[in-house]
Coordinates of C-alpha atoms (C1' of nucleotides) in Angstrom, one line a residue:
Chain S
M25 CA 108.5 90.5 71.1
Q26 CA 108.8 90.1 75.2
K27 CA 112.2 90.5 76.7
E28 CA 112.9 88.1 79.3
L29 CA 111.5 88.3 83.0
K30 CA 114.4 88.4 85.9
I31 CA 113.4 87.6 89.3
Y32 CA 115.4 87.5 92.6
N33 CA 116.1 84.0 93.8
T34 CA 116.7 84.0 97.4
L35 CA 118.6 80.4 96.8
S36 CA 121.1 82.1 94.7
G37 CA 121.1 85.7 96.3
Q38 CA 121.0 87.0 92.5
K39 CA 118.3 87.8 89.9
E40 CA 117.9 85.0 87.1
V41 CA 116.1 84.6 84.2
F42 CA 112.7 83.1 84.8
V43 CA 112.2 79.5 83.1
P44 CA 109.1 78.1 84.3
I45 CA 109.2 74.3 84.5
H46 CA 106.3 73.8 81.9
A47 CA 106.2 76.4 79.6
D48 CA 103.5 79.1 79.5
K49 CA 102.5 77.7 83.0
V50 CA 103.4 78.9 86.0
G51 CA 102.6 77.3 89.5
M52 CA 103.0 79.8 92.4
Y53 CA 102.6 79.2 96.3
V54 CA 102.5 81.9 98.8
C55 CA 102.3 81.4 102.9
G56 CA 99.3 82.9 103.7
P57 CA 98.0 84.2 107.2
T58 CA 97.3 82.3 110.6
V59 CA 93.8 83.4 111.2
Y60 CA 93.7 83.8 114.7
S61 CA 93.8 87.8 114.7
D62 CA 93.2 90.5 112.6
V63 CA 95.6 90.8 109.6
H64 CA 97.7 94.2 110.1
L65 CA 99.2 96.4 107.1
G66 CA 102.3 94.7 107.3
N67 CA 100.9 91.3 106.5
C68 CA 98.9 93.3 103.9
R69 CA 101.8 94.2 102.1
T70 CA 103.3 91.0 101.4
F71 CA 100.0 89.9 99.7
I72 CA 99.7 92.8 97.8
S73 CA 103.3 92.2 96.7
F74 CA 102.5 88.9 95.5
D75 CA 99.1 90.1 93.9
M76 CA 101.1 92.3 91.7
I77 CA 103.5 89.5 90.9
Y78 CA 100.8 87.2 90.1
R79 CA 99.3 89.9 87.8
Y80 CA 102.4 90.7 86.1
L81 CA 102.7 86.7 85.4
L82 CA 99.2 86.7 83.8
Y83 CA 99.8 89.8 82.3
L84 CA 102.9 87.8 80.4
G85 CA 100.4 85.3 78.9
Y86 CA 101.4 82.6 81.7
K87 CA 98.8 80.3 82.7
V88 CA 99.3 80.6 86.6
R89 CA 98.2 78.4 89.6
Y90 CA 98.3 80.4 92.5
V91 CA 97.8 78.6 95.6
R92 CA 98.0 80.3 99.2
N93 CA 97.3 78.6 102.0
I94 CA 94.9 79.6 105.2
T95 CA 97.0 78.7 108.3
D96 CA 93.9 77.5 110.7
A97 CA 95.3 74.7 112.7
G98 CA 96.8 76.0 116.2
H99 CA 100.0 76.1 116.3
L100 CA 101.9 76.7 119.8
E101 CA 102.5 80.5 120.9
N102 CA 106.2 79.5 121.2
D103 CA 108.7 76.3 120.3
A104 CA 108.0 75.1 124.1
D105 CA 106.0 72.2 124.9
E106 CA 103.4 73.7 127.7
G107 CA 102.4 76.9 125.3
E108 CA 98.9 77.1 124.3
D109 CA 98.0 77.4 120.8
K110 CA 97.3 80.8 119.6
I111 CA 94.0 80.2 118.2
S112 CA 92.7 78.0 121.2
K113 CA 93.9 80.8 123.2
K114 CA 92.0 83.7 121.3
A115 CA 88.9 81.3 121.6
R116 CA 89.0 81.6 125.2
L117 CA 89.5 85.1 125.5
E118 CA 86.6 85.7 122.7
E119 CA 84.5 82.8 124.4
L120 CA 84.2 81.2 121.0
E121 CA 84.9 77.8 119.8
P122 CA 88.2 77.9 117.5
M123 CA 86.6 77.3 114.2
E124 CA 84.3 80.4 115.1
I125 CA 88.0 82.1 115.2
V126 CA 88.8 80.9 112.4
Q127 CA 86.1 81.6 110.4
K128 CA 86.0 85.4 111.6
Y129 CA 89.2 86.2 110.7
T130 CA 89.3 84.3 107.4
V131 CA 86.1 86.3 106.5
G132 CA 87.9 89.7 107.8
F133 CA 91.2 88.7 105.9
H134 CA 89.1 88.3 102.7
A135 CA 87.4 91.4 103.0
I136 CA 90.4 93.5 103.8
L137 CA 92.6 92.3 100.6
K138 CA 89.5 93.1 98.0
Q139 CA 89.5 96.5 99.3
F140 CA 93.2 96.1 98.5
N141 CA 92.1 95.1 95.0
T142 CA 93.8 91.9 95.4
L143 CA 92.9 88.9 92.8
P144 CA 91.9 86.0 94.7
P145 CA 94.4 83.2 94.7
S146 CA 93.3 80.1 92.2
I147 CA 93.0 77.8 95.1
E148 CA 93.0 79.0 99.0
P149 CA 93.6 75.6 101.1
T150 CA 93.4 75.2 104.5
A151 CA 95.8 73.3 107.2
T152 CA 92.9 71.6 108.8
G153 CA 91.3 70.4 105.5
H154 CA 94.5 68.6 104.8
I155 CA 95.3 66.9 108.0
I156 CA 95.2 63.4 106.2
E157 CA 97.8 64.4 103.7
Q158 CA 100.5 66.1 106.3
I159 CA 100.2 62.3 108.0
E160 CA 101.0 60.9 105.2
I161 CA 103.8 63.0 104.9
V162 CA 105.0 62.5 108.6
K163 CA 105.0 58.7 107.9
D164 CA 107.0 59.2 104.9
I165 CA 109.8 61.0 106.6
I166 CA 109.6 58.7 109.6
A167 CA 110.2 55.5 107.1
K168 CA 113.0 57.2 105.2
G169 CA 114.5 57.6 108.8
L170 CA 114.5 61.3 108.7
A171 CA 112.2 61.7 112.0
Y172 CA 111.6 60.4 115.5
E173 CA 108.9 60.3 117.6
S174 CA 109.3 60.9 121.4
N175 CA 106.3 60.8 123.9
G176 CA 103.8 61.1 121.1
S177 CA 105.2 63.8 119.2
I178 CA 107.2 63.3 115.9
Y179 CA 110.5 65.4 115.0
F180 CA 112.5 66.1 112.0
D181 CA 116.1 65.0 112.9
V182 CA 117.6 68.1 111.2
E183 CA 121.2 67.1 111.7
K184 CA 120.8 63.5 109.8
H185 CA 119.2 65.7 107.1
N186 CA 122.3 67.6 106.7
Q187 CA 124.5 64.7 106.0
K188 CA 122.7 64.4 102.6
H189 CA 121.4 67.7 102.2
D190 CA 122.3 71.5 103.0
Y191 CA 120.3 72.7 105.8
G192 CA 120.4 76.4 105.8
V193 CA 120.7 76.9 102.0
L194 CA 118.5 79.3 101.7
S195 CA 118.9 81.5 104.9
K196 CA 122.6 81.1 104.2
R197 CA 123.4 79.2 107.6
K198 CA 125.6 76.9 108.8
I199 CA 124.4 74.1 110.9
E200 CA 127.5 74.8 113.1
D201 CA 126.5 78.4 113.8
L202 CA 123.0 77.2 114.4
I203 CA 123.7 75.0 116.8
S204 CA 126.3 76.9 118.8
G205 CA 123.5 80.1 118.5
T206 CA 120.6 78.0 120.0
R207 CA 119.3 79.8 122.6
D208 CA 117.9 77.5 125.8
L209 CA 114.2 77.0 125.5
D210 CA 112.4 75.3 128.2
G211 CA 110.4 72.0 127.2
Q212 CA 112.9 70.7 124.6
D213 CA 113.5 67.9 126.3
E214 CA 111.7 65.8 124.1
K215 CA 113.8 66.9 121.2
R216 CA 117.1 65.1 120.4
S217 CA 118.7 68.6 118.9
P218 CA 117.3 72.1 119.5
L219 CA 117.4 72.5 115.8
D220 CA 114.9 69.7 115.3
F221 CA 111.6 70.7 114.3
A222 CA 107.8 69.6 115.1
L223 CA 106.0 67.5 112.3
W224 CA 103.4 66.5 114.8
K225 CA 102.4 67.5 118.5
K226 CA 100.7 65.6 120.9
A227 CA 98.0 67.7 122.1
S228 CA 98.1 68.5 125.7
P229 CA 94.8 67.5 127.5
F230 CA 93.2 71.0 127.3
H231 CA 94.6 71.6 123.7
I232 CA 91.1 71.6 121.6
M233 CA 92.2 71.6 118.2
R234 CA 93.3 67.9 117.7
W235 CA 93.5 64.8 115.5
P236 CA 94.0 61.3 115.7
S237 CA 97.2 60.0 114.4
P238 CA 99.2 56.8 114.5
W239 CA 101.5 58.1 117.2
S240 CA 98.9 60.4 119.4
Q241 CA 95.6 63.0 119.5
G242 CA 97.9 66.1 118.0
F243 CA 98.2 68.3 115.5
P244 CA 100.4 69.2 112.7
G245 CA 103.8 71.0 112.8
W246 CA 103.6 74.4 111.3
H247 CA 106.0 73.8 108.8
L248 CA 104.3 70.9 107.2
E249 CA 100.9 72.0 105.8
C250 CA 103.0 74.0 103.2
T251 CA 104.5 71.2 102.3
A252 CA 101.5 69.0 101.8
M253 CA 99.6 71.7 100.2
S254 CA 102.0 72.7 97.6
Q255 CA 102.9 69.4 96.7
K256 CA 99.3 68.2 96.6
Y257 CA 98.4 71.2 94.1
L258 CA 101.6 72.2 92.4
G259 CA 103.4 69.0 92.4
S260 CA 106.9 67.9 94.3
R261 CA 108.7 70.5 92.4
F262 CA 107.0 74.2 91.4
D263 CA 108.3 77.4 90.2
I264 CA 107.5 79.9 92.8
H265 CA 107.3 80.0 96.3
G266 CA 106.6 83.4 98.3
G267 CA 106.5 84.5 101.5
G268 CA 107.1 87.2 104.0
M269 CA 111.0 87.8 104.7
D270 CA 110.4 86.9 108.4
L271 CA 109.6 83.2 106.8
K272 CA 112.8 82.8 105.3
F273 CA 114.1 80.9 108.8
P274 CA 113.2 78.7 109.8
H275 CA 109.6 78.1 108.2
H276 CA 110.9 78.0 104.4
E277 CA 113.9 76.7 105.5
C278 CA 112.4 73.4 107.2
E279 CA 109.9 73.5 103.9
I280 CA 112.9 72.8 101.7
A281 CA 114.3 69.7 104.5
Q282 CA 110.7 68.4 104.4
G283 CA 110.7 68.1 100.5
E284 CA 114.1 67.2 100.0
A285 CA 113.2 64.3 102.8
V286 CA 110.3 63.3 100.7
N287 CA 111.0 63.7 97.1
G288 CA 114.8 63.7 97.2
H289 CA 115.3 67.2 95.6
S290 CA 114.6 70.6 96.4
P291 CA 110.9 71.3 96.2
V292 CA 111.1 75.2 94.6
N293 CA 112.9 76.6 91.9
Y294 CA 112.5 80.7 92.5
W295 CA 112.4 81.5 96.1
M296 CA 110.7 85.4 96.6
H297 CA 110.5 87.1 99.8
A298 CA 108.4 90.1 100.2
N299 CA 110.0 93.0 102.3
M300 CA 108.8 94.2 106.2
L301 CA 106.5 97.2 106.0
T302 CA 108.0 99.2 108.9
L303 CA 106.5 101.5 111.5
N304 CA 108.7 104.2 113.2
G305 CA 111.6 102.4 111.6
K306 CA 110.5 98.9 113.2
K307 CA 108.7 95.9 111.6
M308 CA 105.0 95.7 112.2
S309 CA 104.6 92.7 114.2
K310 CA 101.3 91.2 115.8
S311 CA 103.2 90.5 119.1
T312 CA 104.9 93.5 119.8
G313 CA 101.9 95.8 118.8
N314 CA 103.7 97.9 116.4
N315 CA 101.3 97.7 114.0
L316 CA 98.4 99.5 112.2
L317 CA 95.2 98.0 110.7
P318 CA 93.8 98.5 107.3
E319 CA 90.5 99.5 109.2
E320 CA 92.4 102.5 110.9
L321 CA 94.3 103.7 107.8
F322 CA 91.1 103.9 106.0
T323 CA 89.1 105.7 108.4
G324 CA 92.1 107.5 109.9
N325 CA 91.0 106.5 113.3
T326 CA 94.5 106.5 115.0
D327 CA 96.9 108.8 116.3
L328 CA 99.3 108.0 113.7
L329 CA 97.5 109.6 111.1
D330 CA 95.6 113.0 110.6
Q331 CA 93.5 111.6 108.2
G332 CA 92.4 108.4 106.4
F333 CA 93.7 107.3 103.0
H334 CA 92.2 105.1 100.6
P335 CA 92.9 101.1 100.0
T336 CA 94.4 101.9 96.4
V337 CA 96.2 105.0 97.5
A338 CA 98.2 102.7 100.2
R339 CA 98.6 100.2 97.4
F340 CA 100.0 102.8 95.4
F341 CA 102.6 104.1 98.4
M342 CA 103.2 100.2 98.6
M343 CA 103.9 100.4 94.5
Q344 CA 106.5 103.1 95.0
A345 CA 108.8 101.1 96.8
H346 CA 110.2 97.7 95.5
Y347 CA 109.0 94.5 97.0
R348 CA 112.1 93.7 98.5
S349 CA 113.1 96.7 100.2
E350 CA 112.0 97.7 103.7
L351 CA 109.2 100.5 103.3
D352 CA 108.4 102.7 106.3
F353 CA 105.1 103.6 107.0
S354 CA 104.4 107.4 107.7
S355 CA 101.5 110.1 107.3
E356 CA 103.8 112.3 105.4
A357 CA 104.3 109.4 103.0
L358 CA 101.3 108.5 102.3
K359 CA 100.2 112.0 101.9
A360 CA 102.8 112.6 99.3
S361 CA 101.9 109.0 97.1
E362 CA 98.2 110.2 97.3
K363 CA 99.1 113.7 95.4
G364 CA 101.1 111.5 92.9
F365 CA 98.3 109.0 92.7
H366 CA 95.9 111.8 91.6
K367 CA 98.7 113.3 88.8
L368 CA 98.9 110.1 87.5
M369 CA 95.1 109.3 87.3
N370 CA 94.0 112.7 85.9
G371 CA 97.0 112.4 83.3
I372 CA 95.2 108.6 82.3
K373 CA 91.9 110.4 82.3
A374 CA 93.2 113.2 80.2
L375 CA 94.6 110.5 78.0
D376 CA 90.8 110.0 76.2
K377 CA 90.8 113.6 75.0
L378 CA 93.9 114.1 73.5
P379 CA 94.3 115.6 70.2
T380 CA 96.9 113.5 67.9
A381 CA 98.6 114.7 64.6
N382 CA 101.0 113.3 62.1
T383 CA 104.1 112.9 64.1
S384 CA 104.9 112.2 67.4
S385 CA 107.4 114.3 69.3
E386 CA 108.6 111.7 71.2
N387 CA 109.8 108.0 70.8
V388 CA 106.4 106.3 72.2
E389 CA 107.5 102.8 71.4
L390 CA 110.8 103.7 73.4
L391 CA 108.8 104.7 76.1
L392 CA 106.3 101.5 76.4
I393 CA 109.6 99.4 76.1
R394 CA 111.1 101.4 79.3
L395 CA 107.7 100.3 80.7
H396 CA 108.4 96.6 80.0
D397 CA 112.2 96.7 81.0
A398 CA 111.6 98.1 84.6
M399 CA 108.5 95.0 85.2
N400 CA 110.9 92.6 83.4
D401 CA 113.5 93.5 86.3
D402 CA 112.5 91.9 89.4
F403 CA 108.9 93.4 89.2
N404 CA 110.6 96.6 89.4
T405 CA 107.4 98.7 90.3
P406 CA 108.9 102.2 91.4
I407 CA 110.7 102.3 88.4
L408 CA 107.5 101.2 86.4
I409 CA 105.8 104.1 88.3
A410 CA 108.4 106.6 87.4
N411 CA 108.5 105.8 83.6
L412 CA 104.9 106.3 83.8
F413 CA 105.3 109.8 85.3
E414 CA 107.6 110.9 82.3
I415 CA 105.0 109.7 79.8
I416 CA 102.0 111.3 81.7
S417 CA 104.2 114.7 81.8
F418 CA 104.4 114.2 77.9
T419 CA 101.1 113.6 77.3
N420 CA 100.1 116.5 79.3
K421 CA 102.2 118.7 77.0
V422 CA 100.5 117.4 74.4
N423 CA 97.2 118.3 76.1
D424 CA 98.9 121.9 76.3
G425 CA 100.0 121.8 72.8
N426 CA 103.8 121.8 73.4
A427 CA 104.3 118.1 72.1
S428 CA 102.5 116.1 69.6
V429 CA 101.5 112.0 69.4
T430 CA 99.9 110.2 66.4
E431 CA 96.7 108.6 66.4
K432 CA 98.5 105.1 66.6
D433 CA 100.9 105.9 69.1
L434 CA 97.9 107.5 71.8
N435 CA 96.5 104.0 71.1
D436 CA 99.4 102.4 72.1
L437 CA 100.1 104.2 74.9
K438 CA 96.4 104.1 76.4
T439 CA 96.4 100.5 76.3
V440 CA 99.9 99.6 78.0
I441 CA 98.9 102.4 80.3
H442 CA 95.6 100.9 81.3
S443 CA 97.6 97.2 81.3
M444 CA 100.1 98.5 83.4
V445 CA 98.0 100.9 86.0
F446 CA 95.0 98.7 86.1
D447 CA 95.9 95.3 85.4
V448 CA 99.3 95.0 86.8
L449 CA 99.6 97.5 89.6
G450 CA 95.7 96.9 90.5
L451 CA 95.1 100.4 90.9
T452 CA 91.6 101.9 90.7
F453 CA 90.0 105.1 89.8
L454 CA 88.6 106.6 93.4
E455 CA 84.8 106.8 92.6
E456 CA 83.8 109.9 93.0
V457 CA 80.1 110.8 92.2
G458 CA 77.9 110.0 95.2
N459 CA 74.3 109.2 93.7
D460 CA 71.9 110.5 90.8
K461 CA 70.5 113.1 93.6
L462 CA 73.8 114.5 94.4
A463 CA 74.8 115.4 91.1
G464 CA 71.6 116.8 90.3
T465 CA 71.7 119.0 93.3
M466 CA 75.1 119.9 92.2
E467 CA 74.1 120.9 89.1
V468 CA 71.6 123.2 90.3
I469 CA 73.9 124.7 93.1
L470 CA 76.8 125.4 90.1
T471 CA 74.4 126.8 87.6
L472 CA 73.3 129.1 90.7
R473 CA 76.8 130.1 91.2
K474 CA 77.4 131.0 87.6
N475 CA 74.7 133.1 87.4
A476 CA 76.2 134.8 90.3
R477 CA 79.7 134.8 88.6
D478 CA 78.2 136.3 85.5
Q479 CA 76.7 139.6 87.3
K480 CA 80.2 139.5 89.2
D481 CA 78.5 138.8 92.4
W482 CA 81.6 137.5 94.0
G483 CA 80.3 137.6 97.6
T484 CA 77.4 134.9 96.7
S485 CA 80.1 133.0 94.4
D486 CA 82.8 132.5 97.2
L487 CA 80.3 131.8 99.9
I488 CA 78.8 128.8 98.0
R489 CA 82.7 127.5 96.8
D490 CA 83.5 128.1 101.0
K491 CA 80.4 126.6 102.2
L492 CA 80.4 123.8 100.0
S493 CA 84.8 123.1 100.9
E494 CA 83.6 122.8 104.3
V495 CA 81.0 120.1 103.7
G496 CA 83.6 118.4 101.8
I497 CA 82.9 119.0 97.9
Q498 CA 85.8 120.8 96.3
I499 CA 84.9 123.4 93.3
K500 CA 87.2 123.3 90.3
D501 CA 86.7 126.8 88.0
G502 CA 88.1 125.8 84.5
K503 CA 88.1 126.8 81.1
E504 CA 85.4 124.3 80.5
G505 CA 83.0 125.0 83.4
T506 CA 83.0 124.4 86.8
S507 CA 83.6 120.8 88.0
W508 CA 83.6 119.4 91.4
T509 CA 85.0 116.4 93.7
I510 CA 84.7 114.8 96.9
S511 CA 87.2 114.8 99.4
Chain J
rG20 C1' 126.7 86.7 120.7
rG21 C1' 125.8 84.7 115.4
rU22 C1' 124.2 85.5 110.1
rC23 C1' 122.3 88.6 106.7
rC24 C1' 120.7 93.3 104.9
rU25 C1' 121.0 98.6 104.9
rG26 C1' 122.9 104.3 105.6
rU27 C1' 120.7 108.5 98.6
rG28 C1' 119.0 116.0 98.1
rG29 C1' 113.8 118.8 103.0
rC30 C1' 110.6 114.1 102.8
rC31 C1' 109.6 109.4 100.5
rG32 C1' 111.9 106.4 97.1
rA33 C1' 114.7 104.2 92.7
rG34 C1' 119.7 103.2 90.6
rC35 C1' 124.4 99.6 92.4
rG36 C1' 131.5 101.4 87.8
rG37 C1' 130.7 106.3 83.0
rU38 C1' 123.7 108.8 81.0
rU39 C1' 121.4 114.9 86.8
rA40 C1' 115.2 108.1 88.2
rG41 C1' 110.3 109.5 90.0
rG42 C1' 106.9 111.5 93.6
rC43 C1' 105.8 115.3 97.5
rA44 C1' 107.6 119.6 99.3
rC45 C1' 109.8 124.4 98.3
rC46 C1' 110.4 128.7 94.6
rA47 C1' 109.1 130.5 89.8
rG48 C1' 105.3 131.0 86.2
rU49 C1' 100.8 129.8 82.8
rC50 C1' 95.5 129.6 84.0
rU51 C1' 91.6 132.4 87.4
rG52 C1' 87.8 138.2 89.3
rC53 C1' 90.2 136.3 93.4
rA54 C1' 91.2 131.5 95.4
rA55 C1' 92.0 126.2 94.8
rA56 C1' 92.8 122.9 91.4
rA57 C1' 95.5 121.7 87.0
rC58 C1' 99.5 122.1 84.2
rU59 C1' 105.1 124.0 83.2
rG60 C1' 109.8 125.0 84.9
rU61 C1' 114.2 125.2 88.6
rG62 C1' 117.9 121.1 92.4
rU63 C1' 124.3 117.2 90.4
rA64 C1' 122.4 114.2 96.5
rC65 C1' 124.8 109.7 97.9
rA66 C1' 127.0 108.5 106.5
rG67 C1' 132.5 109.3 107.4
rC68 C1' 137.7 107.7 106.3
rG69 C1' 141.0 105.4 103.1
rG70 C1' 141.6 102.0 98.6
rU71 C1' 140.9 99.8 93.5
rU72 C1' 139.8 102.4 88.8
rC73 C1' 141.0 106.4 83.0
rA74 C1' 136.4 106.6 86.0
rA75 C1' 132.9 105.1 92.3
rA76 C1' 126.6 106.5 95.2
rU77 C1' 127.9 102.1 92.6
rC78 C1' 133.5 97.7 93.8
rC79 C1' 137.3 96.5 98.5
rG80 C1' 138.3 97.5 103.7
rC81 C1' 138.0 100.1 108.4
rU82 C1' 134.5 103.1 111.7
rC83 C1' 129.9 105.1 112.9
rG84 C1' 124.3 104.7 112.7
rG85 C1' 119.5 101.7 111.4
rG86 C1' 116.8 96.8 110.7
rA87 C1' 115.9 91.3 109.8
rC88 C1' 116.5 86.5 111.3
rC89 C1' 118.5 83.0 114.8
rU90 C1' 111.1 81.8 119.7
rC91 C1' 105.0 82.9 117.0
rC92 C1' 104.6 86.8 112.9
rA93 C1' 103.7 88.6 106.1

RNA sequence: GGUCCUGUGGCCGAGCGGUUAGGCACCAGUCUGCAAAACUGUGUACAGCGGUUCAAAUCCGCUCGGGACCUCCA
């Protein structure tokens, strides 16, 4: 029987036993990207983390509805009134229609995530596709007296809302501290309080992305789309809401406030936050330029790396750290992971040809329980991987004749390891063989080399090996003949 | 300035009251014509100072580093 899954809930600050609202079903919402520029590796880490979480929930047998939005409505660059919206700005810079920008970067986002072998969400709604729903929510909040109009824009009245609810529950902030700690920003005169946030913004004359509303030609506030779409597809209260740590405040805090304002209760049971990927010890960020593009990682075409890394290796690297820990990106760490990755994959391949015996020298059942324990403990993938290495070490000993395993145990091992590595961690074998013609050519070359070796013509033998190495093909002499890999 | 997180062996990275996580590197060994690859074995580290406890990397206090959020960001 499956042990219970525990999830760290940001709301309570501790791990809690996961109990879904409807048995066997999970509703999960994850904040997606704003599609105005290329996703960088830090963005990817969050989506890969939640992909792993989605995969494990599926593995446990839950029917999961996974909703991840695309933010394609232009939001302002800052909280000031006169800022240009990000998508319009990019459109101007690239001389494209705003919707061309949205399309371009949405397609790019999907292409990158596919390379990282992430599963597509069940629903991927867009903000611009839910303007009507958002307007309805604004009307509702106004009707409840928790929002006010100011010069065609609508703002959420945080202090009034705080009288009945606790604004700051998620990020552990007190409203008094927030008020006193507010920075002075330009153009906030429309708001009654600096804490108030926009539900609807009146568009300035040059703002292209705009929609009609009862209050003005304008566009919805950033926090509103997630409330509208999560409520529409998952209901007014659902199980899991995820996103990057940097969205905790104010974005998720505002989502809670909006949900409470509309429905009278908190919208989410378990809030999950994935931690940042850092570069040089600092958070990767679009605005500061401290980031790395996936493409640069794959090709190695950057000063930060001296070689490229396969997406699945990068994914493995990320899985070796817990999703709630910061992870610092470096070439050295990647290289170490790459070797470990090969060790794991070689071990898995070797599973197919392992000899079996009447007894097992290890308690296989216990080894498998540990795998599940790790994942049930708030998706602890580093522990999972450590345990996988322990198992591989055992099976390698079986391979060397220094340990034994029964056929049943071996089959159990294979089943669970395959599930964990491919289905849950989402890793893949690196494709090795180029094509049939290359394979045929290599066969010829290796035959010639074998002939040379049989005649102890080491000069020819080593020449073939070295020249192949120069073009990126590694030769490995083993007991069962010579194999080769493309590096 | 406020709120919160964090500091682990050469590097990455788990653990968070008592059992030497794991990976990489290093070193040694097996294999090999030599290599490479692969496999095996070896490391008692927890920022500093105090305290609580039979017992602390793990709890508490202070000091010193690093980071996130408080403005758009995953």
